[in-house]
Amino acid sequence: MLNSAIQINPLREGLGGRATPEPCTLVIFGATGDLTHRKLVPALYNLAADGALPPAMGVVGFARRDKTDEIFRSELEEAARKYSRQSINDELWKSFASSICYHRSGFDDLAGYESLAKRLDELDAARGTRGNRLFYLAAAPDQFEVILENLRKSGLNRGANGGWSRVIVEKPFGTDLPSARQLNTLVEGAFPEADTYRIDHYLGKETAQNIMVLRFANALFEAMWNARYIDHIQITASEPLGVEGRAGYYDKSGALRDMVQNHLLQLLCLTAMEPPAGLDADAIRDEKVKVLRSLRPIEGSDVSKYVIRGQYGAGAINGKRVAAYRDEANVDPESMTETFVALQVNVDNWRWAGVPFFVRVGKRLPKGGTEIAVHFKSVPPVLFKATGEAVDDNVLVIRIQPDEGVSLRMSAKMPGSSLRIEPVKMDFHYGTSFGKATPEAYERLLLDAMSGDPTLFARRDEVEEAWKFVDAIREAWIANPEDLTFYSSGSWGPAEADELIKRHGTTWRRL
Ligand code: BG6
């Protein structure tokens, strides 16, 4: 069975046996924001609960508002109780929280960075964090420049007393190729590429990491992983949620930039890349970049042919009425922002010649789920033709979330005296096979940054190549705004998306 066929090492060894996280102080810029509350602090708490944090560690929240360490900690506790994967143990929280403090400063106030440097030195002495500093840019992107500039001016970008200094940059990494390049140059002015960790949280998802193991640790799949045997691949990320109070950002971004430029192209790269020369960060990222360079550009009049964009109207999700995107708080009532994109991507290289990748992402769809479905070619229509039985094609589905796992659809003979052929499924579930909950992406990513392993972070050229592909599509959209379509909330997106895949003689998989 597939269950026992997939031998997965714990991924910390699976990607090359890295060092354990080193003692350090994590400084979070934008410490009072949503990301810190919903993701970063719950992730840190879970790492603490699993005994995975470095032996010496401090967390400093850097933000403008005036508050004491105690108030900051109690706000974080409230958030951790709400968003943590594991429930909060009071004793453990207390000991974890004692490592957290608050540093009040404006992002543009150099003196605030200088006093931070002093405070970090004191923390090194008190906690044994050895001058190692990890700076997390979780503030609004328009603050990145001033933060980087002040980190450089205050010398914080260089670590202290022989320690290291690294920076984690949250998405969005730019809004197009020129702005991404500009941001890359800014970051480079303060931190070398080797110390720069660009977050794409999809890379931290356990199942995204499993794509490489599934492909390259199983002779069965890789032998058939090419245009000879694969008909097409569908990559779907579907969310029932709407814009959820993030209109200020989302209305200027849209699904293409919010999800395709980063998460979905990353999944596509992991699915399409050649075996890397090794498991080190650059060997893997080199192969992903090659995929991005092989993407056939979609530009000009091809955009309306190969890319469908939609925006959700009013409708119902799980029986509950929900508003149209344009009626959401802080959304421009005439907004042309897309909340759904479906596109056909061609990877013009030897392995994938003629195999379309259908990528779709949307908000307010009926069901939440992210998956990669590899549809194999049909068997020759000869042997079972006379029986009149239809034979379904093999489909290998990698479920990124929820119910993480892998399933394979096959054909089998139905028991009985006549020849009846039915599709059956072999199914591997992470939960049942490994018997433990998969960690949150941010847990893995924070740990890797503390360990100095950038494998699961995007490299400069990766980000820029992805923007190049996406920018060409956006240019055509700007020139031709009329082709935005609308779909009801709770539907699977606009009918045009069904037409797109129908041209290939197939349909979208139902999640
Ligand atoms: C974020 C996007 O990067 O990813 C959101 O900005 C999206 O719009 C989210 O909802 C999806 O992440 P996940 O982990 O819930 O699939």
Coordinates of C-alpha atoms and ligand atoms in Angstrom, one line a residue:
M1 CA 0.0 0.0 0.0
L2 CA 1.0 3.6 -0.5
N3 CA 1.1 4.0 3.2
S4 CA 4.2 1.9 3.6
A5 CA 5.7 2.8 0.2
I6 CA 6.3 6.3 1.3
Q7 CA 9.2 6.4 3.7
I8 CA 9.6 9.9 4.9
N9 CA 12.5 10.9 7.1
P10 CA 11.7 13.7 9.5
L11 CA 12.4 16.6 7.1
R12 CA 15.0 18.3 9.3
E13 CA 17.3 15.5 8.2
G14 CA 15.5 15.0 4.9
L15 CA 16.9 18.3 3.6
G16 CA 20.4 17.7 4.4
G17 CA 20.9 17.2 8.1
R18 CA 21.2 20.7 9.4
A19 CA 22.6 22.1 12.6
T20 CA 20.3 22.7 15.5
P21 CA 19.0 26.3 16.1
E22 CA 21.6 28.5 17.6
P23 CA 21.1 30.7 20.7
C24 CA 19.8 34.1 19.5
T25 CA 17.6 37.0 20.1
L26 CA 14.7 37.4 17.7
V27 CA 13.7 41.1 17.2
I28 CA 10.3 41.5 15.6
F29 CA 9.6 44.8 13.8
G30 CA 5.8 45.3 13.8
A31 CA 5.4 43.5 17.1
T32 CA 1.9 44.7 17.8
G33 CA 0.6 43.6 14.4
D34 CA -1.5 40.8 13.2
L35 CA 1.3 38.5 12.0
T36 CA 3.0 38.6 15.3
H37 CA -0.2 37.7 17.2
R38 CA -1.6 35.1 14.8
K39 CA 1.5 33.3 13.6
L40 CA 4.8 34.2 15.0
V41 CA 4.2 34.1 18.8
P42 CA 2.0 30.9 18.6
A43 CA 4.7 29.3 16.4
L44 CA 7.4 30.3 19.0
Y45 CA 5.2 28.9 21.8
N46 CA 4.7 25.6 20.0
L47 CA 8.5 25.3 19.4
A48 CA 9.0 26.0 23.1
A49 CA 6.4 23.3 24.0
D50 CA 8.1 20.8 21.7
G51 CA 11.5 21.7 23.3
A52 CA 12.7 22.8 19.9
L53 CA 13.9 26.3 20.6
P54 CA 17.6 27.0 21.1
P55 CA 18.8 26.6 24.7
A56 CA 19.2 30.4 25.0
M57 CA 16.7 32.6 23.4
G58 CA 15.2 36.1 23.7
V59 CA 12.3 37.8 21.9
V60 CA 12.1 41.5 21.5
G61 CA 9.1 43.2 20.2
F62 CA 9.9 46.5 18.4
A63 CA 7.0 48.9 17.8
R64 CA 5.9 52.4 18.1
R65 CA 3.1 52.1 20.7
D66 CA 3.9 52.8 24.3
K67 CA 3.6 49.7 26.5
T68 CA 5.3 47.8 29.2
D69 CA 6.9 44.3 28.9
E70 CA 4.0 43.0 31.1
I71 CA 1.3 44.4 28.9
F72 CA 3.0 43.2 25.8
R73 CA 3.3 39.7 27.2
S74 CA -0.3 39.6 28.3
E75 CA -1.5 40.7 24.8
L76 CA 0.7 37.9 23.3
E77 CA -0.7 35.4 25.8
E78 CA -4.2 36.2 24.8
A79 CA -3.3 35.8 21.1
A80 CA -1.4 32.5 21.8
R81 CA -4.4 31.1 23.6
K82 CA -6.5 31.9 20.6
Y83 CA -4.2 30.8 17.7
S84 CA -1.8 28.3 19.1
R85 CA -1.9 24.8 17.6
Q86 CA -1.4 23.2 21.0
S87 CA -3.3 24.5 24.0
I88 CA -1.4 26.7 26.4
N89 CA 0.1 25.3 29.5
D90 CA 0.3 28.0 32.1
E91 CA 3.7 27.1 33.5
L92 CA 5.3 26.8 30.1
W93 CA 3.8 30.0 29.0
K94 CA 5.2 31.8 32.0
S95 CA 8.7 30.5 31.4
F96 CA 8.5 31.2 27.6
A97 CA 7.0 34.7 28.3
S98 CA 9.9 35.6 30.6
S99 CA 12.1 35.6 27.5
I100 CA 9.9 38.3 25.8
C101 CA 10.4 42.0 26.2
Y102 CA 9.2 45.2 24.4
H103 CA 11.3 47.9 22.9
R104 CA 9.4 51.1 22.1
S105 CA 10.6 53.1 19.2
G106 CA 9.5 54.6 15.9
F107 CA 10.9 52.8 12.9
D108 CA 12.5 56.0 11.7
D109 CA 14.2 56.9 15.0
L110 CA 17.9 55.9 14.8
A111 CA 18.2 56.5 18.6
G112 CA 15.7 53.7 19.1
Y113 CA 18.0 51.3 17.2
E114 CA 21.0 52.5 19.2
S115 CA 19.2 51.8 22.4
L116 CA 18.1 48.5 21.0
A117 CA 21.8 47.6 20.4
K118 CA 22.5 48.3 24.0
R119 CA 19.6 46.3 25.2
L120 CA 20.6 43.3 23.0
D121 CA 24.1 43.4 24.5
E122 CA 22.5 43.3 28.0
L123 CA 20.3 40.4 26.9
D124 CA 23.3 38.5 25.5
A125 CA 25.0 38.8 28.9
A126 CA 21.9 37.9 30.9
R127 CA 20.6 35.1 28.7
G128 CA 23.6 33.7 26.8
T129 CA 22.4 34.6 23.3
R130 CA 26.0 35.1 22.1
G131 CA 25.5 38.2 20.0
N132 CA 23.3 36.4 17.5
R133 CA 20.4 38.5 16.1
L134 CA 17.5 37.5 14.0
F135 CA 15.5 40.5 12.7
Y136 CA 12.0 39.8 11.5
L137 CA 10.5 42.5 9.2
A138 CA 6.8 41.9 10.1
A139 CA 5.9 45.6 9.7
A140 CA 4.1 47.1 6.7
P141 CA 6.2 46.8 3.6
D142 CA 6.5 50.6 3.2
Q143 CA 8.5 50.6 6.5
F144 CA 11.1 48.1 5.3
E145 CA 13.3 50.7 3.8
V146 CA 13.7 52.8 6.9
I147 CA 14.1 49.8 9.1
L148 CA 16.9 48.3 6.9
E149 CA 18.5 51.7 6.7
N150 CA 18.5 52.1 10.5
L151 CA 19.7 48.6 11.1
R152 CA 22.7 49.4 8.9
K153 CA 23.4 52.8 10.5
S154 CA 23.3 51.4 14.0
G155 CA 25.5 48.5 13.0
L156 CA 22.9 46.0 14.1
N157 CA 23.1 44.3 10.7
R158 CA 26.5 42.9 11.7
G159 CA 25.8 40.9 14.8
A160 CA 27.8 41.5 18.0
N161 CA 30.8 39.9 19.7
G162 CA 31.4 37.4 16.9
G163 CA 27.7 36.5 16.6
W164 CA 25.7 36.5 13.4
S165 CA 22.9 38.8 12.2
R166 CA 20.2 37.7 9.8
V167 CA 17.0 39.2 8.4
I168 CA 13.7 37.6 7.7
V169 CA 11.6 39.6 5.2
E170 CA 7.8 38.9 5.2
K171 CA 5.8 39.0 2.0
P172 CA 4.7 40.8 -0.1
F173 CA 8.2 41.0 -1.5
G174 CA 7.6 44.0 -3.7
T175 CA 4.5 44.6 -5.9
D176 CA 6.2 44.0 -9.3
L177 CA 9.6 43.4 -10.7
P178 CA 11.0 46.9 -10.3
S179 CA 9.9 47.2 -6.7
A180 CA 11.2 43.7 -5.9
R181 CA 14.5 44.6 -7.4
Q182 CA 14.6 47.8 -5.4
L183 CA 13.8 46.0 -2.2
N184 CA 16.4 43.4 -3.0
T185 CA 19.0 46.1 -3.4
L186 CA 18.0 47.7 -0.2
V187 CA 18.2 44.4 1.7
E188 CA 21.6 43.7 0.1
G189 CA 22.8 47.1 1.3
A190 CA 22.4 45.8 4.9
F191 CA 22.6 42.0 4.7
P192 CA 24.4 39.6 2.4
E193 CA 22.1 37.2 0.4
A194 CA 23.3 34.3 2.7
D195 CA 21.8 36.1 5.7
T196 CA 18.5 37.1 4.0
Y197 CA 15.5 34.9 4.5
R198 CA 12.5 35.8 2.3
I199 CA 9.4 34.1 3.7
D200 CA 7.0 32.1 1.5
H201 CA 5.1 30.3 4.2
Y202 CA 3.9 27.6 1.7
L203 CA 7.5 26.3 1.6
G204 CA 7.3 25.7 5.4
K205 CA 4.2 23.5 5.0
E206 CA 5.1 19.9 5.7
T207 CA 3.4 18.6 2.6
A208 CA 5.1 21.1 0.3
Q209 CA 8.4 19.7 1.6
N210 CA 7.2 16.2 0.9
I211 CA 6.9 16.8 -2.8
M212 CA 10.6 16.4 -3.3
V213 CA 10.7 13.2 -1.1
L214 CA 7.7 11.8 -2.9
R215 CA 9.3 12.4 -6.3
F216 CA 12.9 11.6 -5.7
A217 CA 12.7 8.9 -3.0
N218 CA 10.3 6.7 -5.0
A219 CA 11.5 5.1 -8.3
L220 CA 7.8 4.6 -9.1
F221 CA 6.8 8.2 -9.5
E222 CA 9.9 9.9 -10.9
A223 CA 10.2 7.4 -13.7
M224 CA 6.8 8.6 -15.0
W225 CA 7.2 12.2 -14.1
N226 CA 7.3 13.6 -17.6
A227 CA 5.5 14.5 -20.8
R228 CA 5.5 10.9 -21.9
Y229 CA 3.2 9.8 -19.1
I230 CA 1.6 12.9 -17.7
D231 CA -1.4 14.5 -19.5
H232 CA -1.7 17.6 -17.4
I233 CA -1.3 18.9 -13.8
Q234 CA -3.8 20.9 -11.7
I235 CA -2.7 23.0 -8.8
T236 CA -5.6 24.5 -6.7
A237 CA -5.7 26.7 -3.7
S238 CA -9.2 27.3 -2.6
E239 CA -10.5 29.3 0.4
P240 CA -14.0 29.9 1.6
L241 CA -12.7 33.0 3.4
G242 CA -13.2 36.4 1.9
V243 CA -10.9 39.4 2.3
E244 CA -11.3 39.3 6.1
G245 CA -10.4 42.8 7.2
R246 CA -7.3 42.9 5.0
A247 CA -8.8 45.1 2.2
G248 CA -6.2 47.8 2.7
Y249 CA -3.6 45.4 1.4
Y250 CA -5.6 43.0 -0.7
D251 CA -7.5 45.5 -2.8
K252 CA -4.2 46.8 -4.1
S253 CA -2.8 43.3 -4.5
G254 CA -5.4 40.8 -5.8
A255 CA -5.1 37.0 -6.1
L256 CA -2.4 37.0 -8.8
R257 CA 0.1 38.9 -6.7
D258 CA -1.1 37.7 -3.3
M259 CA -1.0 33.9 -4.1
V260 CA 0.2 33.1 -7.6
Q261 CA 3.5 35.1 -7.7
N262 CA 4.7 33.3 -4.6
H263 CA 2.8 30.3 -3.1
L264 CA 1.5 28.7 -6.3
L265 CA 4.5 29.2 -8.4
Q266 CA 6.6 27.7 -5.6
L267 CA 4.3 24.6 -5.6
L268 CA 4.6 24.5 -9.4
C269 CA 8.4 24.7 -9.2
L270 CA 8.6 21.9 -6.6
T271 CA 6.4 19.8 -8.9
A272 CA 8.2 20.5 -12.1
M273 CA 11.9 20.9 -11.2
E274 CA 14.7 18.5 -12.1
P275 CA 16.4 16.5 -9.3
P276 CA 18.8 18.9 -7.6
A277 CA 22.5 18.1 -7.4
G278 CA 22.3 17.9 -3.7
L279 CA 20.1 18.9 -0.7
D280 CA 21.8 22.1 0.0
A281 CA 19.8 25.3 -0.3
D282 CA 21.4 26.6 -3.5
A283 CA 21.2 23.3 -5.4
I284 CA 17.4 23.2 -4.7
R285 CA 16.9 26.8 -5.5
D286 CA 18.9 26.6 -8.7
E287 CA 16.5 24.0 -10.0
K288 CA 13.4 26.0 -9.0
V289 CA 14.8 29.0 -10.8
K290 CA 15.3 26.9 -13.9
V291 CA 11.6 26.1 -13.9
L292 CA 10.7 29.8 -13.6
R293 CA 13.0 30.6 -16.5
S294 CA 11.3 27.9 -18.6
L295 CA 7.8 29.3 -18.0
R296 CA 6.3 30.4 -21.3
P297 CA 5.5 34.1 -20.9
I298 CA 1.8 34.9 -21.1
E299 CA 1.5 38.4 -22.6
G300 CA -0.6 40.7 -24.8
S301 CA -3.6 39.1 -26.3
D302 CA -2.6 35.6 -25.0
V303 CA -3.5 36.8 -21.5
S304 CA -7.3 36.7 -22.0
K305 CA -6.9 33.3 -23.6
Y306 CA -4.8 31.7 -20.9
V307 CA -5.7 33.7 -17.7
I308 CA -9.1 34.1 -16.2
R309 CA -9.7 36.5 -13.4
G310 CA -12.8 36.8 -11.3
Q311 CA -14.2 38.7 -8.4
Y312 CA -16.6 37.3 -5.9
G313 CA -20.2 38.6 -5.8
A314 CA -22.6 38.0 -3.0
G315 CA -23.6 34.4 -2.2
A316 CA -23.6 31.8 0.5
I317 CA -20.8 29.9 2.2
N318 CA -21.9 26.9 4.3
G319 CA -25.4 28.1 4.1
K320 CA -24.5 31.6 5.4
R321 CA -25.1 34.7 3.3
V322 CA -22.0 36.6 2.5
A323 CA -21.4 40.0 0.9
A324 CA -19.9 40.8 -2.5
Y325 CA -16.2 41.8 -2.5
R326 CA -17.1 45.3 -3.5
D327 CA -19.4 45.6 -0.5
E328 CA -16.7 44.5 2.0
A329 CA -15.3 47.2 4.4
N330 CA -12.6 49.3 2.9
V331 CA -12.9 47.9 -0.6
D332 CA -13.4 50.4 -3.4
P333 CA -17.1 49.9 -4.5
E334 CA -15.8 49.9 -8.1
S335 CA -12.8 47.7 -7.4
M336 CA -11.5 45.7 -10.3
T337 CA -9.3 43.6 -8.1
E338 CA -9.4 39.9 -8.8
T339 CA -10.2 37.4 -6.0
F340 CA -9.9 34.4 -8.3
V341 CA -7.4 33.5 -11.0
A342 CA -7.2 30.4 -13.2
L343 CA -4.4 30.1 -15.7
Q344 CA -2.8 27.7 -18.0
V345 CA 1.0 27.6 -17.6
N346 CA 3.4 25.9 -20.0
V347 CA 6.8 24.9 -18.9
D348 CA 8.8 25.0 -22.0
N349 CA 11.5 22.5 -21.3
W350 CA 12.3 18.9 -22.4
R351 CA 10.5 17.2 -19.5
W352 CA 7.3 19.1 -19.7
A353 CA 6.9 19.9 -23.4
G354 CA 3.1 19.9 -24.2
V355 CA 2.0 19.3 -20.6
P356 CA -0.2 22.2 -19.4
F357 CA -0.2 23.1 -15.7
F358 CA -3.6 24.5 -14.8
V359 CA -3.4 26.7 -11.7
R360 CA -6.4 28.1 -9.9
V361 CA -6.8 30.1 -6.7
G362 CA -9.7 31.9 -5.2
K363 CA -11.5 33.3 -2.2
R364 CA -15.1 32.6 -1.3
L365 CA -15.0 29.2 -2.9
P366 CA -17.2 26.5 -1.4
K367 CA -14.3 24.5 0.3
G368 CA -10.9 25.2 1.6
G369 CA -8.0 23.1 0.3
T370 CA -4.7 23.2 -1.5
E371 CA -3.7 20.3 -3.7
I372 CA -1.6 19.3 -6.7
A373 CA -3.2 16.7 -8.9
V374 CA -1.1 14.9 -11.4
H375 CA -3.3 13.5 -14.2
F376 CA -1.6 10.6 -16.1
K377 CA -2.3 9.8 -19.7
S378 CA -4.9 7.2 -20.7
V379 CA -4.0 3.6 -21.4
P380 CA -4.3 2.7 -25.0
P381 CA -8.0 2.2 -25.7
V382 CA -7.8 -1.4 -26.9
L383 CA -8.0 -4.2 -24.3
F384 CA -11.1 -3.3 -22.4
K385 CA -12.8 -1.5 -25.3
A386 CA -14.9 -4.5 -26.2
T387 CA -16.3 -4.8 -22.6
G388 CA -17.7 -1.3 -23.0
E389 CA -16.1 -0.4 -19.6
A390 CA -14.7 3.1 -19.2
V391 CA -11.2 3.2 -17.7
D392 CA -10.4 6.3 -15.6
D393 CA -7.0 7.8 -15.9
N394 CA -4.6 7.6 -12.9
V395 CA -4.5 10.7 -10.8
L396 CA -1.9 11.3 -8.1
V397 CA -3.1 13.9 -5.6
I398 CA -0.8 15.6 -3.2
R399 CA -3.0 17.2 -0.5
I400 CA -1.0 20.2 0.8
Q401 CA -3.9 21.0 3.2
P402 CA -6.1 20.1 5.0
D403 CA -5.9 16.3 5.7
E404 CA -2.4 16.4 4.5
G405 CA -1.5 13.3 2.4
V406 CA -1.2 11.7 -0.9
S407 CA -3.8 9.6 -2.8
L408 CA -3.6 7.6 -6.1
R409 CA -6.6 6.8 -8.2
M410 CA -6.4 3.5 -10.0
S411 CA -8.7 1.2 -11.8
A412 CA -9.7 -2.1 -10.3
K413 CA -11.9 -5.0 -11.2
M414 CA -15.1 -5.1 -9.2
P415 CA -15.6 -8.4 -7.5
G416 CA -18.1 -10.6 -9.5
S417 CA -18.4 -12.9 -12.4
S418 CA -18.5 -10.1 -15.0
L419 CA -15.7 -7.7 -15.9
R420 CA -16.6 -4.3 -14.3
I421 CA -13.9 -1.7 -13.9
E422 CA -14.2 0.9 -11.1
P423 CA -11.8 3.6 -9.9
V424 CA -10.4 3.0 -6.4
K425 CA -8.1 5.1 -4.3
M426 CA -4.9 4.3 -2.3
D427 CA -4.7 6.9 0.4
F428 CA -1.9 8.0 2.7
H429 CA -2.8 10.4 5.5
Y430 CA 0.0 12.1 7.5
G431 CA -2.1 12.1 10.6
T432 CA -2.7 8.3 10.7
S433 CA 0.6 7.2 9.3
F434 CA 2.8 9.3 11.5
G435 CA 0.4 9.7 14.4
K436 CA 1.3 13.3 15.2
A437 CA 0.1 16.7 14.2
T438 CA 2.0 18.5 11.5
P439 CA 3.7 21.6 12.7
E440 CA 2.7 25.0 11.4
A441 CA 4.7 26.4 8.5
Y442 CA 6.0 29.3 10.7
E443 CA 7.4 26.9 13.3
R444 CA 9.6 25.3 10.7
L445 CA 10.6 28.5 9.1
L446 CA 11.6 30.3 12.3
L447 CA 13.6 27.3 13.3
D448 CA 15.4 27.2 10.0
A449 CA 16.3 30.8 10.2
M450 CA 17.7 30.3 13.7
S451 CA 19.7 27.4 12.3
G452 CA 21.0 29.3 9.3
D453 CA 19.3 27.2 6.7
P454 CA 17.7 29.2 3.9
T455 CA 16.5 26.2 1.8
L456 CA 12.8 26.9 2.5
F457 CA 13.2 30.6 1.8
A458 CA 13.0 32.3 -1.6
R459 CA 16.3 33.4 -3.2
R460 CA 16.6 36.8 -4.9
D461 CA 16.5 35.4 -8.4
E462 CA 13.5 33.2 -7.6
V463 CA 11.5 36.2 -6.5
E464 CA 12.5 38.3 -9.5
E465 CA 11.8 35.6 -12.1
A466 CA 8.3 35.0 -10.6
W467 CA 7.6 38.7 -10.8
K468 CA 8.7 38.8 -14.4
F469 CA 6.1 36.1 -15.3
V470 CA 3.3 37.8 -13.3
D471 CA 4.0 41.4 -14.4
A472 CA 3.4 40.4 -18.1
I473 CA -0.1 39.3 -17.1
R474 CA -0.8 42.3 -15.1
E475 CA 0.3 44.6 -17.9
A476 CA -2.3 43.1 -20.2
W477 CA -5.0 43.4 -17.5
I478 CA -4.2 47.1 -17.0
A479 CA -4.5 47.6 -20.7
N480 CA -7.8 45.7 -20.9
P481 CA -9.7 46.0 -17.6
E482 CA -13.0 44.7 -19.1
D483 CA -12.2 41.1 -18.9
L484 CA -12.7 40.8 -15.1
T485 CA -15.5 38.3 -14.6
F486 CA -17.7 37.8 -11.6
Y487 CA -18.7 34.7 -9.7
S488 CA -21.1 34.1 -6.8
S489 CA -19.6 33.4 -3.4
G490 CA -19.9 29.7 -2.7
S491 CA -19.4 28.7 -6.4
W492 CA -16.2 27.3 -7.9
G493 CA -15.4 30.5 -9.7
P494 CA -16.4 32.0 -13.1
A495 CA -17.6 29.7 -15.9
E496 CA -14.8 31.0 -18.0
A497 CA -12.4 29.1 -15.8
D498 CA -14.2 25.9 -16.7
E499 CA -14.0 26.8 -20.4
L500 CA -10.2 27.3 -20.0
I501 CA -9.6 23.7 -18.9
K502 CA -12.3 22.3 -21.1
R503 CA -10.2 23.3 -24.2
H504 CA -7.8 20.6 -23.0
G505 CA -10.6 18.1 -22.9
T506 CA -10.9 17.9 -19.2
T507 CA -12.5 19.5 -16.1
W508 CA -11.2 20.9 -12.7
R509 CA -11.0 18.3 -10.0
R510 CA -13.6 18.7 -7.3
L511 CA -11.9 19.2 -3.9
Ligands
BG6_1 C1 -1.4 34.5 2.4 C2 -2.3 35.4 1.6 O1 0.0 34.6 2.0 O2 -1.8 33.2 2.3 C3 -3.7 35.2 2.0 O3 -1.9 36.7 1.7 C4 -4.1 33.8 2.0 O4 -4.6 36.0 1.2 C5 -3.1 32.9 2.8 O5 -5.4 33.6 2.6 C6 -3.3 31.5 2.6 O6 -2.5 30.8 3.5 P1 -2.9 29.4 4.1 O7 -1.7 28.9 4.8 O8 -4.1 29.6 4.9 O9 -3.2 28.5 2.9

